[in-house]
């Protein structure tokens, strides 16, 4: 698609924030504001390269900071946006809504400019090359374990552990490419993203983009962050939403026991309702959750049960044939590599053991930064407040950095999603100072404490639901 310009006859108008807020998509029309300019994205959402939902989540709001955060070639993107421009904010209007902290927003934008001048948005390609090589070496070591030592119990388990490590670490690496944080051009990031997530993991890049950018745009915002679509069908999440659910006398699951069944369970797909087929409002099919958002499952079940069938459903339904081709190369490679050593039954046993171990690794690491934090509907707060109330860090160490793919620096990653991960620790002191100045809590904790807080927060919100259900 070539860059477009507004029609010559079109006259730009002045708008107020109230007028923009009315175009949030509820009446189909969607506007948003970037750098005081007003854009009509009603038709463009379907063509947005990052997905229709992630841009729609900012309809009726100022989207300047997410625009700056997600795009690596902003000048080029602005050229494509010209055809969507319909006006700008009136001169007497503030640059963003009254729900947002003006001083904090301005200081963060200054911090971002400082970070760019320091070169912290530029990647060390050697770091990522070595990271990829260590994944490939572990992959070879897993196969050599069976080839050299045979297929008895101990080599079999060791091979499964090595392959699980490969899958987890490849998951963190594809995350880097998906966020465009390695190369300066989108094309190279996309190519390597396809290779790592498609050929090394057997998953579609388009599926990851569709889900993950929504999470970054509005983390822990109910109905906008697909990572918390487990509420209310399987878990009661967050203090506010749990009490609300109890007051409404809704009970899809025994939430007061959710901290126990988190360890071993799988939940219905959002939109399916309860066992009687009722939606959230008691009517059949009454959910307003996006029908193709992810299942919400406990650690053991996520990848073996959900991942394996849903990714194929996704690519076929959306006709993502390039993704499907990359995925097939993974399954052909791993089948031809291990079936001659283990046979079909042995291969299937190994494969699902790997997915089981990887699933636990993935869920605990990704949820430790978010589930214990504030969860609510979108309050349209400023970028920094939105990210900080939904994220926390885990202390830096060589093991924690490697084990979590540097997602122990979740705060810095959410504030600067295109920043190469090896620079998170460099910007962390600057972010901490900004938070201290504005009285924003900057949480960082030990790894095991972060894991325990997942369970503690589930237990707390489950009890809040029960108290409200019984007494309010």
mmCIF file of C-alpha atoms in Angstrom, residues 193-194 197-198 202-209 307 310-312 314-315 320 323-324 327:
data_model
loop_
_atom_site.group_PDB
_atom_site.id
_atom_site.type_symbol
_atom_site.label_atom_id
_atom_site.label_comp_id
_atom_site.label_asym_id
_atom_site.label_seq_id
_atom_site.Cartn_x
_atom_site.Cartn_y
_atom_site.Cartn_z
ATOM 1 C CA UNK A 193 10.318 -13.838 13.687
ATOM 2 C CA UNK A 194 8.821 -16.293 11.189
ATOM 3 C CA UNK A 197 8.370 -18.922 16.044
ATOM 4 C CA UNK A 198 7.491 -20.912 12.920
ATOM 5 C CA UNK A 202 5.788 -24.539 15.193
ATOM 6 C CA UNK A 203 3.535 -21.538 15.859
ATOM 7 C CA UNK A 204 2.187 -18.716 13.651
ATOM 8 C CA UNK A 205 3.719 -15.259 13.870
ATOM 9 C CA UNK A 206 0.386 -13.630 12.983
ATOM 10 C CA UNK A 207 -1.301 -15.277 15.964
ATOM 11 C CA UNK A 208 1.358 -13.956 18.329
ATOM 12 C CA UNK A 209 1.083 -10.445 16.890
ATOM 13 C CA UNK A 307 -1.702 -24.624 21.757
ATOM 14 C CA UNK A 310 -5.821 -23.726 18.268
ATOM 15 C CA UNK A 311 -2.816 -22.447 16.295
ATOM 16 C CA UNK A 312 -3.862 -24.563 13.302
ATOM 17 C CA UNK A 314 -6.204 -19.804 13.692
ATOM 18 C CA UNK A 315 -4.054 -19.967 10.558
ATOM 19 C CA UNK A 320 -2.340 -17.340 6.938
ATOM 20 C CA UNK A 323 2.591 -19.034 8.717
ATOM 21 C CA UNK A 324 1.265 -22.506 8.011
ATOM 22 C CA UNK A 327 4.861 -24.332 11.009
#
